[in-house]
PDB file of C-alpha atoms and ligand atoms in Angstrom:
ATOM      1  CA  MET Q   1      -8.965 -10.626   4.740  1.00 97.00           C
ATOM      2  CA  ILE Q   2      -8.350  -7.217   6.246  1.00 98.00           C
ATOM      3  CA  ALA Q   3      -8.037  -4.172   3.965  1.00 98.00           C
ATOM      4  CA  ILE Q   4      -6.263  -0.964   4.967  1.00 98.00           C
ATOM      5  CA  ASP Q   5      -6.305   2.031   2.639  1.00 98.00           C
ATOM      6  CA  GLY Q   6      -5.249   5.633   3.020  1.00 98.00           C
ATOM      7  CA  PRO Q   7      -2.831   8.330   1.857  1.00 97.00           C
ATOM      8  CA  ALA Q   8       0.975   8.320   2.193  1.00 94.00           C
ATOM      9  CA  GLY Q   9       2.411   8.478   5.703  1.00 91.00           C
ATOM     10  CA  ALA Q  10      -0.866   7.750   7.530  1.00 94.00           C
ATOM     11  CA  GLY Q  11       0.801   4.779   9.259  1.00 91.00           C
ATOM     12  CA  LYS Q  12      -0.715   2.046   7.089  1.00 93.00           C
ATOM     13  CA  SER Q  13       2.420  -0.034   6.544  1.00 92.00           C
ATOM     14  CA  THR Q  14       3.551  -0.064  10.147  1.00 92.00           C
ATOM     15  CA  CYS Q  15       0.107  -0.778  11.548  1.00 95.00           C
ATOM     16  CA  ALA Q  16      -0.728  -3.356   8.861  1.00 96.00           C
ATOM     17  CA  ARG Q  17       2.533  -5.167   9.595  1.00 96.00           C
ATOM     18  CA  LEU Q  18       1.944  -5.148  13.343  1.00 96.00           C
ATOM     19  CA  LEU Q  19      -1.680  -6.242  12.945  1.00 97.00           C
ATOM     20  CA  ALA Q  20      -0.659  -9.097  10.637  1.00 97.00           C
ATOM     21  CA  ALA Q  21       1.935 -10.245  13.190  1.00 95.00           C
ATOM     22  CA  ARG Q  22      -0.647 -10.146  16.000  1.00 96.00           C
ATOM     23  CA  LEU Q  23      -3.175 -12.153  14.029  1.00 96.00           C
ATOM     24  CA  GLY Q  24      -0.661 -14.554  12.443  1.00 96.00           C
ATOM     25  CA  TYR Q  25      -1.723 -13.275   9.014  1.00 97.00           C
ATOM     26  CA  ARG Q  26       0.435 -12.484   5.976  1.00 97.00           C
ATOM     27  CA  PHE Q  27       1.160  -8.863   5.195  1.00 97.00           C
ATOM     28  CA  LEU Q  28       0.590  -7.662   1.631  1.00 97.00           C
ATOM     29  CA  ASP Q  29       2.219  -4.305   0.914  1.00 97.00           C
ATOM     30  CA  THR Q  30       0.671  -3.479  -2.474  1.00 98.00           C
ATOM     31  CA  GLY Q  31       2.544  -0.171  -2.772  1.00 98.00           C
ATOM     32  CA  ALA Q  32       5.780  -2.193  -2.851  1.00 98.00           C
ATOM     33  CA  LEU Q  33       4.584  -3.841  -6.077  1.00 98.00           C
ATOM     34  CA  TYR Q  34       3.922  -0.497  -7.808  1.00 98.00           C
ATOM     35  CA  ARG Q  35       7.231   0.789  -6.498  1.00 98.00           C
ATOM     36  CA  ALA Q  36       9.140  -2.271  -7.765  1.00 98.00           C
ATOM     37  CA  VAL Q  37       7.744  -1.932 -11.303  1.00 98.00           C
ATOM     38  CA  THR Q  38       8.559   1.794 -11.256  1.00 98.00           C
ATOM     39  CA  CYS Q  39      12.093   1.053 -10.086  1.00 98.00           C
ATOM     40  CA  ARG Q  40      12.693  -1.409 -12.915  1.00 98.00           C
ATOM     41  CA  ALA Q  41      11.278   1.086 -15.445  1.00 98.00           C
ATOM     42  CA  LEU Q  42      13.622   3.845 -14.295  1.00 98.00           C
ATOM     43  CA  TRP Q  43      16.620   1.488 -14.344  1.00 97.00           C
ATOM     44  CA  ASN Q  44      15.664   0.403 -17.878  1.00 97.00           C
ATOM     45  CA  GLY Q  45      15.311   4.031 -19.017  1.00 98.00           C
ATOM     46  CA  LEU Q  46      11.591   3.671 -19.788  1.00 98.00           C
ATOM     47  CA  ASP Q  47       9.152   6.583 -19.736  1.00 98.00           C
ATOM     48  CA  PRO Q  48       6.886   5.967 -16.691  1.00 98.00           C
ATOM     49  CA  SER Q  49       3.891   7.404 -18.585  1.00 97.00           C
ATOM     50  CA  ASP Q  50       4.315   5.095 -21.617  1.00 97.00           C
ATOM     51  CA  GLU Q  51       1.404   2.719 -20.983  1.00 96.00           C
ATOM     52  CA  GLU Q  52       2.367   0.199 -23.657  1.00 97.00           C
ATOM     53  CA  ALA Q  53       5.925  -0.198 -22.349  1.00 98.00           C
ATOM     54  CA  MET Q  54       4.895  -0.078 -18.708  1.00 98.00           C
ATOM     55  CA  ALA Q  55       2.152  -2.656 -19.145  1.00 98.00           C
ATOM     56  CA  ALA Q  56       4.538  -5.028 -20.925  1.00 98.00           C
ATOM     57  CA  LEU Q  57       6.997  -4.576 -18.063  1.00 98.00           C
ATOM     58  CA  ALA Q  58       4.348  -5.053 -15.348  1.00 98.00           C
ATOM     59  CA  GLU Q  59       3.198  -8.282 -16.987  1.00 97.00           C
ATOM     60  CA  ARG Q  60       6.774  -9.576 -17.299  1.00 96.00           C
ATOM     61  CA  VAL Q  61       8.464  -8.775 -13.970  1.00 95.00           C
ATOM     62  CA  GLU Q  62       8.488 -11.214 -11.110  1.00 94.00           C
ATOM     63  CA  ILE Q  63       8.077  -9.542  -7.736  1.00 96.00           C
ATOM     64  CA  THR Q  64       8.278 -11.498  -4.502  1.00 96.00           C
ATOM     65  CA  LEU Q  65       7.471 -10.143  -1.059  1.00 95.00           C
ATOM     66  CA  VAL Q  66       9.630 -12.089   1.377  1.00 95.00           C
ATOM     67  CA  ALA Q  67       8.093 -12.084   4.838  1.00 90.00           C
ATOM     68  CA  GLY Q  68      10.265 -10.411   7.493  1.00 82.00           C
ATOM     69  CA  PRO Q  69      10.893  -8.783   9.692  1.00 82.00           C
ATOM     70  CA  PRO Q  70      12.103  -6.838   7.882  1.00 88.00           C
ATOM     71  CA  MET Q  71      10.039  -7.673   4.798  1.00 92.00           C
ATOM     72  CA  ARG Q  72      12.155  -7.730   1.639  1.00 97.00           C
ATOM     73  CA  VAL Q  73      11.085  -6.989  -1.904  1.00 98.00           C
ATOM     74  CA  VAL Q  74      12.750  -9.084  -4.604  1.00 98.00           C
ATOM     75  CA  LEU Q  75      12.448  -8.057  -8.244  1.00 97.00           C
ATOM     76  CA  ASP Q  76      13.580 -10.611 -10.835  1.00 96.00           C
ATOM     77  CA  GLY Q  77      15.904 -12.143  -8.245  1.00 96.00           C
ATOM     78  CA  GLU Q  78      17.370  -8.827  -7.076  1.00 97.00           C
ATOM     79  CA  ASP Q  79      16.735  -7.335  -3.627  1.00 98.00           C
ATOM     80  CA  VAL Q  80      15.215  -3.873  -4.241  1.00 98.00           C
ATOM     81  CA  THR Q  81      13.953  -3.231  -0.705  1.00 97.00           C
ATOM     82  CA  ALA Q  82      16.029  -0.045  -0.304  1.00 96.00           C
ATOM     83  CA  PRO Q  83      15.945   1.517  -3.808  1.00 97.00           C
ATOM     84  CA  ILE Q  84      12.149   1.329  -4.134  1.00 97.00           C
ATOM     85  CA  ARG Q  85      11.831   3.782  -1.216  1.00 93.00           C
ATOM     86  CA  GLY Q  86      14.184   6.350  -2.787  1.00 91.00           C
ATOM     87  CA  PRO Q  87      13.111   9.744  -4.172  1.00 89.00           C
ATOM     88  CA  ALA Q  88      13.322   8.771  -7.873  1.00 95.00           C
ATOM     89  CA  VAL Q  89      10.784   5.970  -7.427  1.00 96.00           C
ATOM     90  CA  SER Q  90       8.618   8.017  -5.033  1.00 94.00           C
ATOM     91  CA  ASN Q  91       8.354  10.820  -7.587  1.00 94.00           C
ATOM     92  CA  ALA Q  92       7.403   8.531 -10.505  1.00 97.00           C
ATOM     93  CA  VAL Q  93       5.286   5.813  -8.857  1.00 98.00           C
ATOM     94  CA  SER Q  94       1.923   7.606  -9.020  1.00 98.00           C
ATOM     95  CA  THR Q  95       2.348   8.150 -12.764  1.00 98.00           C
ATOM     96  CA  VAL Q  96       2.884   4.419 -13.220  1.00 98.00           C
ATOM     97  CA  ALA Q  97       0.062   3.516 -10.819  1.00 98.00           C
ATOM     98  CA  ALA Q  98      -2.431   5.597 -12.837  1.00 98.00           C
ATOM     99  CA  LEU Q  99      -2.031   3.344 -15.910  1.00 98.00           C
ATOM    100  CA  PRO Q 100      -5.003   0.945 -16.151  1.00 98.00           C
ATOM    101  CA  ARG Q 101      -3.061  -1.935 -17.699  1.00 97.00           C
ATOM    102  CA  VAL Q 102      -0.366  -1.737 -15.040  1.00 98.00           C
ATOM    103  CA  ARG Q 103      -3.078  -1.883 -12.376  1.00 98.00           C
ATOM    104  CA  THR Q 104      -4.636  -4.946 -13.979  1.00 98.00           C
ATOM    105  CA  ALA Q 105      -1.307  -6.787 -13.788  1.00 97.00           C
ATOM    106  CA  MET Q 106      -0.677  -5.683 -10.199  1.00 98.00           C
ATOM    107  CA  VAL Q 107      -4.174  -6.588  -9.007  1.00 98.00           C
ATOM    108  CA  ARG Q 108      -3.739 -10.057 -10.506  1.00 97.00           C
ATOM    109  CA  GLN Q 109      -0.548 -10.502  -8.437  1.00 96.00           C
ATOM    110  CA  GLN Q 110      -2.278  -9.241  -5.275  1.00 98.00           C
ATOM    111  CA  ARG Q 111      -5.168 -11.671  -5.679  1.00 98.00           C
ATOM    112  CA  ALA Q 112      -2.718 -14.531  -6.345  1.00 97.00           C
ATOM    113  CA  PHE Q 113      -0.854 -13.645  -3.126  1.00 96.00           C
ATOM    114  CA  ALA Q 114      -4.113 -13.758  -1.161  1.00 97.00           C
ATOM    115  CA  ALA Q 115      -5.268 -16.982  -2.808  1.00 98.00           C
ATOM    116  CA  ALA Q 116      -1.974 -18.687  -1.892  1.00 96.00           C
ATOM    117  CA  ALA Q 117      -2.274 -17.547   1.723  1.00 97.00           C
ATOM    118  CA  LEU Q 118      -5.894 -18.648   1.989  1.00 95.00           C
ATOM    119  CA  ARG Q 119      -4.978 -22.062   0.520  1.00 97.00           C
ATOM    120  CA  ASP Q 120      -2.521 -22.395   3.413  1.00 96.00           C
ATOM    121  CA  GLY Q 121      -5.306 -21.449   5.818  1.00 97.00           C
ATOM    122  CA  THR Q 122      -3.703 -18.075   6.572  1.00 97.00           C
ATOM    123  CA  GLY Q 123      -5.439 -14.691   6.545  1.00 97.00           C
ATOM    124  CA  VAL Q 124      -4.044 -11.559   4.900  1.00 98.00           C
ATOM    125  CA  VAL Q 125      -3.714  -7.933   5.945  1.00 98.00           C
ATOM    126  CA  ALA Q 126      -3.418  -5.968   2.686  1.00 98.00           C
ATOM    127  CA  GLU Q 127      -2.674  -2.257   2.519  1.00 98.00           C
ATOM    128  CA  GLY Q 128      -2.743   0.261  -0.310  1.00 98.00           C
ATOM    129  CA  ARG Q 129      -5.104   2.726  -1.968  1.00 98.00           C
ATOM    130  CA  ASP Q 130      -7.829   0.576  -3.559  1.00 98.00           C
ATOM    131  CA  ILE Q 131      -7.837  -2.565  -1.437  1.00 98.00           C
ATOM    132  CA  GLY Q 132     -11.282  -2.224   0.116  1.00 98.00           C
ATOM    133  CA  THR Q 133     -12.826  -0.657  -3.005  1.00 98.00           C
ATOM    134  CA  VAL Q 134     -11.389  -2.686  -5.896  1.00 98.00           C
ATOM    135  CA  VAL Q 135      -8.907  -5.429  -5.042  1.00 98.00           C
ATOM    136  CA  PHE Q 136     -10.727  -7.134  -2.169  1.00 98.00           C
ATOM    137  CA  PRO Q 137     -14.204  -5.565  -2.006  1.00 98.00           C
ATOM    138  CA  ASP Q 138     -15.394  -8.542   0.066  1.00 97.00           C
ATOM    139  CA  ALA Q 139     -12.733  -8.052   2.772  1.00 97.00           C
ATOM    140  CA  ASP Q 140     -13.958  -8.995   6.256  1.00 96.00           C
ATOM    141  CA  VAL Q 141     -12.867  -5.681   7.769  1.00 98.00           C
ATOM    142  CA  LYS Q 142     -11.910  -2.470   5.933  1.00 98.00           C
ATOM    143  CA  PHE Q 143     -10.062   0.493   7.355  1.00 98.00           C
ATOM    144  CA  PHE Q 144      -9.312   3.944   6.006  1.00 98.00           C
ATOM    145  CA  LEU Q 145      -6.365   5.394   7.850  1.00 98.00           C
ATOM    146  CA  ASP Q 146      -5.686   9.113   7.526  1.00 98.00           C
ATOM    147  CA  ALA Q 147      -3.803  11.873   9.364  1.00 97.00           C
ATOM    148  CA  ASP Q 148      -3.087  15.565   9.068  1.00 96.00           C
ATOM    149  CA  PRO Q 149      -0.739  16.194   6.040  1.00 95.00           C
ATOM    150  CA  ARG Q 150       1.917  17.918   8.153  1.00 95.00           C
ATOM    151  CA  VAL Q 151       1.992  14.999  10.595  1.00 96.00           C
ATOM    152  CA  ARG Q 152       2.220  12.509   7.743  1.00 96.00           C
ATOM    153  CA  ALA Q 153       5.144  14.449   6.253  1.00 96.00           C
ATOM    154  CA  GLU Q 154       6.917  14.596   9.621  1.00 95.00           C
ATOM    155  CA  ARG Q 155       6.592  10.833  10.067  1.00 93.00           C
ATOM    156  CA  ARG Q 156       7.832  10.111   6.569  1.00 91.00           C
ATOM    157  CA  ALA Q 157      10.768  12.536   6.928  1.00 92.00           C
ATOM    158  CA  LYS Q 158      11.750  10.887  10.211  1.00 91.00           C
ATOM    159  CA  GLU Q 159      11.625   7.394   8.684  1.00 87.00           C
ATOM    160  CA  ARG Q 160      13.906   8.539   5.873  1.00 84.00           C
ATOM    161  CA  GLY Q 161      16.245  10.545   8.091  1.00 86.00           C
ATOM    162  CA  ASP Q 162      15.400  13.578   5.920  1.00 79.00           C
ATOM    163  CA  GLY Q 163      15.267  16.903   7.771  1.00 82.00           C
ATOM    164  CA  ASP Q 164      13.428  18.735   4.979  1.00 91.00           C
ATOM    165  CA  VAL Q 165       9.835  18.147   6.113  1.00 94.00           C
ATOM    166  CA  ALA Q 166       8.434  20.791   3.745  1.00 95.00           C
ATOM    167  CA  SER Q 167       9.793  19.043   0.653  1.00 93.00           C
ATOM    168  CA  VAL Q 168       8.599  15.639   1.903  1.00 93.00           C
ATOM    169  CA  GLN Q 169       5.158  17.193   2.416  1.00 95.00           C
ATOM    170  CA  ARG Q 170       5.173  18.522  -1.165  1.00 95.00           C
ATOM    171  CA  GLU Q 171       6.068  15.050  -2.473  1.00 93.00           C
ATOM    172  CA  ILE Q 172       3.367  13.196  -0.583  1.00 94.00           C
ATOM    173  CA  GLU Q 173       0.722  15.822  -1.348  1.00 95.00           C
ATOM    174  CA  ALA Q 174       1.533  15.634  -5.073  1.00 95.00           C
ATOM    175  CA  ARG Q 175       1.233  11.857  -4.889  1.00 95.00           C
ATOM    176  CA  ASP Q 176      -2.035  11.972  -2.910  1.00 96.00           C
ATOM    177  CA  LYS Q 177      -3.479  14.372  -5.502  1.00 97.00           C
ATOM    178  CA  MET Q 178      -2.599  12.069  -8.394  1.00 97.00           C
ATOM    179  CA  ASP Q 179      -3.792   8.983  -6.509  1.00 98.00           C
ATOM    180  CA  THR Q 180      -7.115  10.640  -5.626  1.00 98.00           C
ATOM    181  CA  GLU Q 181      -7.809  12.181  -9.025  1.00 98.00           C
ATOM    182  CA  ARG Q 182      -6.946   9.272 -11.315  1.00 97.00           C
ATOM    183  CA  ASP Q 183      -9.755   7.604 -13.268  1.00 96.00           C
ATOM    184  CA  VAL Q 184      -8.986   4.005 -12.342  1.00 96.00           C
ATOM    185  CA  ALA Q 185      -9.181   2.801  -8.733  1.00 97.00           C
ATOM    186  CA  PRO Q 186      -8.627   6.217  -7.122  1.00 97.00           C
ATOM    187  CA  LEU Q 187      -7.685   6.555  -3.468  1.00 97.00           C
ATOM    188  CA  ARG Q 188     -10.922   6.691  -1.490  1.00 97.00           C
ATOM    189  CA  ALA Q 189     -12.516   5.089   1.532  1.00 98.00           C
ATOM    190  CA  ALA Q 190     -14.886   2.203   0.884  1.00 98.00           C
ATOM    191  CA  ASP Q 191     -18.413   3.013   2.058  1.00 97.00           C
ATOM    192  CA  ASP Q 192     -18.143   0.327   4.727  1.00 96.00           C
ATOM    193  CA  ALA Q 193     -14.620   1.245   5.906  1.00 98.00           C
ATOM    194  CA  VAL Q 194     -13.852   2.043   9.535  1.00 97.00           C
ATOM    195  CA  ARG Q 195     -12.201   5.480   9.416  1.00 98.00           C
ATOM    196  CA  ILE Q 196      -9.309   6.163  11.748  1.00 97.00           C
ATOM    197  CA  ASP Q 197      -7.457   9.479  12.027  1.00 97.00           C
ATOM    198  CA  SER Q 198      -3.997   8.745  13.401  1.00 96.00           C
ATOM    199  CA  THR Q 199      -3.048  12.410  14.032  1.00 96.00           C
ATOM    200  CA  GLY Q 200      -1.683  12.616  17.566  1.00 94.00           C
ATOM    201  CA  LYS Q 201      -1.948   8.869  18.101  1.00 95.00           C
ATOM    202  CA  SER Q 202       0.904   6.454  18.705  1.00 93.00           C
ATOM    203  CA  GLU Q 203       1.370   3.275  16.678  1.00 93.00           C
ATOM    204  CA  ALA Q 204       0.220   1.341  19.744  1.00 95.00           C
ATOM    205  CA  ASP Q 205      -2.990   3.423  19.931  1.00 96.00           C
ATOM    206  CA  VAL Q 206      -3.819   2.815  16.286  1.00 97.00           C
ATOM    207  CA  LEU Q 207      -2.969  -0.873  16.509  1.00 97.00           C
ATOM    208  CA  ALA Q 208      -5.306  -1.196  19.506  1.00 97.00           C
ATOM    209  CA  GLU Q 209      -8.125   0.485  17.530  1.00 97.00           C
ATOM    210  CA  LEU Q 210      -7.580  -1.861  14.599  1.00 97.00           C
ATOM    211  CA  GLU Q 211      -7.569  -4.899  16.872  1.00 97.00           C
ATOM    212  CA  ARG Q 212     -10.743  -3.767  18.617  1.00 97.00           C
ATOM    213  CA  ALA Q 213     -12.558  -3.350  15.296  1.00 96.00           C
ATOM    214  CA  VAL Q 214     -11.368  -6.749  14.050  1.00 97.00           C
ATOM    215  CA  ALA Q 215     -12.463  -8.423  17.287  1.00 95.00           C
ATOM    216  CA  ALA Q 216     -15.856  -6.676  17.186  1.00 94.00           C
ATOM    217  CA  ARG Q 217     -16.411  -7.816  13.595  1.00 89.00           C
ATOM    218  CA  ALA Q 218     -15.433 -11.411  14.470  1.00 86.00           C
ATOM    219  CA  LYS Q 219     -17.871 -11.343  17.395  1.00 87.00           C
ATOM    220  CA  ARG Q 220     -20.708 -10.078  15.189  1.00 86.00           C
ATOM    221  CA  ARG Q 221     -19.960 -12.805  12.653  1.00 82.00           C
ATOM    222  CA  GLY Q 222     -19.888 -15.404  15.376  1.00 77.00           C
ATOM    223  CA  GLY Q 223     -23.345 -14.182  16.389  1.00 60.00           C
ATOM    224  CA  ASN Q 224     -22.548 -13.899  20.089  1.00 51.00           C
TER     225      ASN Q 224
HETATM  226  O1  CDP T 301       4.324   4.123   1.681  1.00 53.52           O
HETATM  227  P1  CDP T 301       3.532   5.161   0.955  1.00 53.52           P
HETATM  228  O2  CDP T 301       2.195   5.350   1.602  1.00 53.52           O
HETATM  229  O3  CDP T 301       4.275   6.389   0.697  1.00 53.52           O
HETATM  230  O4  CDP T 301       3.211   4.607  -0.482  1.00 53.52           O
HETATM  231  P2  CDP T 301       3.057   3.128  -0.980  1.00 53.52           P
HETATM  232  O5  CDP T 301       1.985   2.429  -0.230  1.00 53.52           O
HETATM  233  O6  CDP T 301       4.388   2.505  -1.053  1.00 53.52           O
HETATM  234  O7  CDP T 301       2.480   3.375  -2.450  1.00 53.52           O
HETATM  235  C1  CDP T 301       3.247   4.068  -3.429  1.00 53.52           C
HETATM  236  C2  CDP T 301       2.329   4.496  -4.556  1.00 53.52           C
HETATM  237  O8  CDP T 301       1.818   3.331  -5.204  1.00 53.52           O
HETATM  238  C3  CDP T 301       1.085   5.284  -4.159  1.00 53.52           C
HETATM  239  O9  CDP T 301       1.340   6.678  -4.030  1.00 53.52           O
HETATM  240  C4  CDP T 301       0.146   4.987  -5.318  1.00 53.52           C
HETATM  241  O10 CDP T 301       0.428   5.796  -6.431  1.00 53.52           O
HETATM  242  C5  CDP T 301       0.511   3.553  -5.679  1.00 53.52           C
HETATM  243  N1  CDP T 301      -0.402   2.562  -5.118  1.00 53.52           N
HETATM  244  C6  CDP T 301      -1.612   2.374  -5.740  1.00 53.52           C
HETATM  245  O11 CDP T 301      -1.931   3.067  -6.698  1.00 53.52           O
HETATM  246  N2  CDP T 301      -2.464   1.400  -5.309  1.00 53.52           N
HETATM  247  C7  CDP T 301      -2.151   0.643  -4.259  1.00 53.52           C
HETATM  248  N3  CDP T 301      -2.995  -0.315  -3.883  1.00 53.52           N
HETATM  249  C8  CDP T 301      -0.931   0.836  -3.578  1.00 53.52           C
HETATM  250  C9  CDP T 301      -0.085   1.821  -4.021  1.00 53.52           C
END
């Protein structure tokens, strides 16, 4: 089990996906789960801060991550891969993710995903905000991936084909603030996480750093 945490736009998803492919592991995008529940809530006209309603929804929905590439997210049989990345979901997801009962339901799903992979003899690269601290505190290797906020906003704007970097930066900074300040499972690096700052580094550079750390850990475990 490899855990990758960090703020929005630090390169977690891309690097986690590439690392999983290199290692032959499954990729668990936990943000996609929070996004899918948020998407369903908005479509159903629910208030994203209504814990009772949101918890009932989180416990009821069936979310499947279909391995790619590209990975697809299926919510109650419907492909929501594109809509969960849209601005409406991005603006509401941190409100939903701050609700303790929603987190309980999502963490249960994440652990079930990992258990299924491990039963098949396959490892998992999981990425999110609380993976190394709460969801998989016994992960073999933990990373905390960060980058300068402006650089993170530029990357995210480019991915979305959105020229308004300043507004993207406002969105991700608002989300980072909520994710860091919430009471339950806030965004933070685990004490034993390897910290990587991806500012000025290419995806290939970061992937190489991740692979080196994974190999070093495996060597230490192997005792040679
Ligand atoms: O891709 P990006 O980094 O923008 O975000 P994401 O990984 O898709 O996560 C979206 C939101 O879900 C985050 O801003 C958090 O509010 C929440 N989240 C969380 O609380 N815990 C996780 N393990 C993963 C995501």
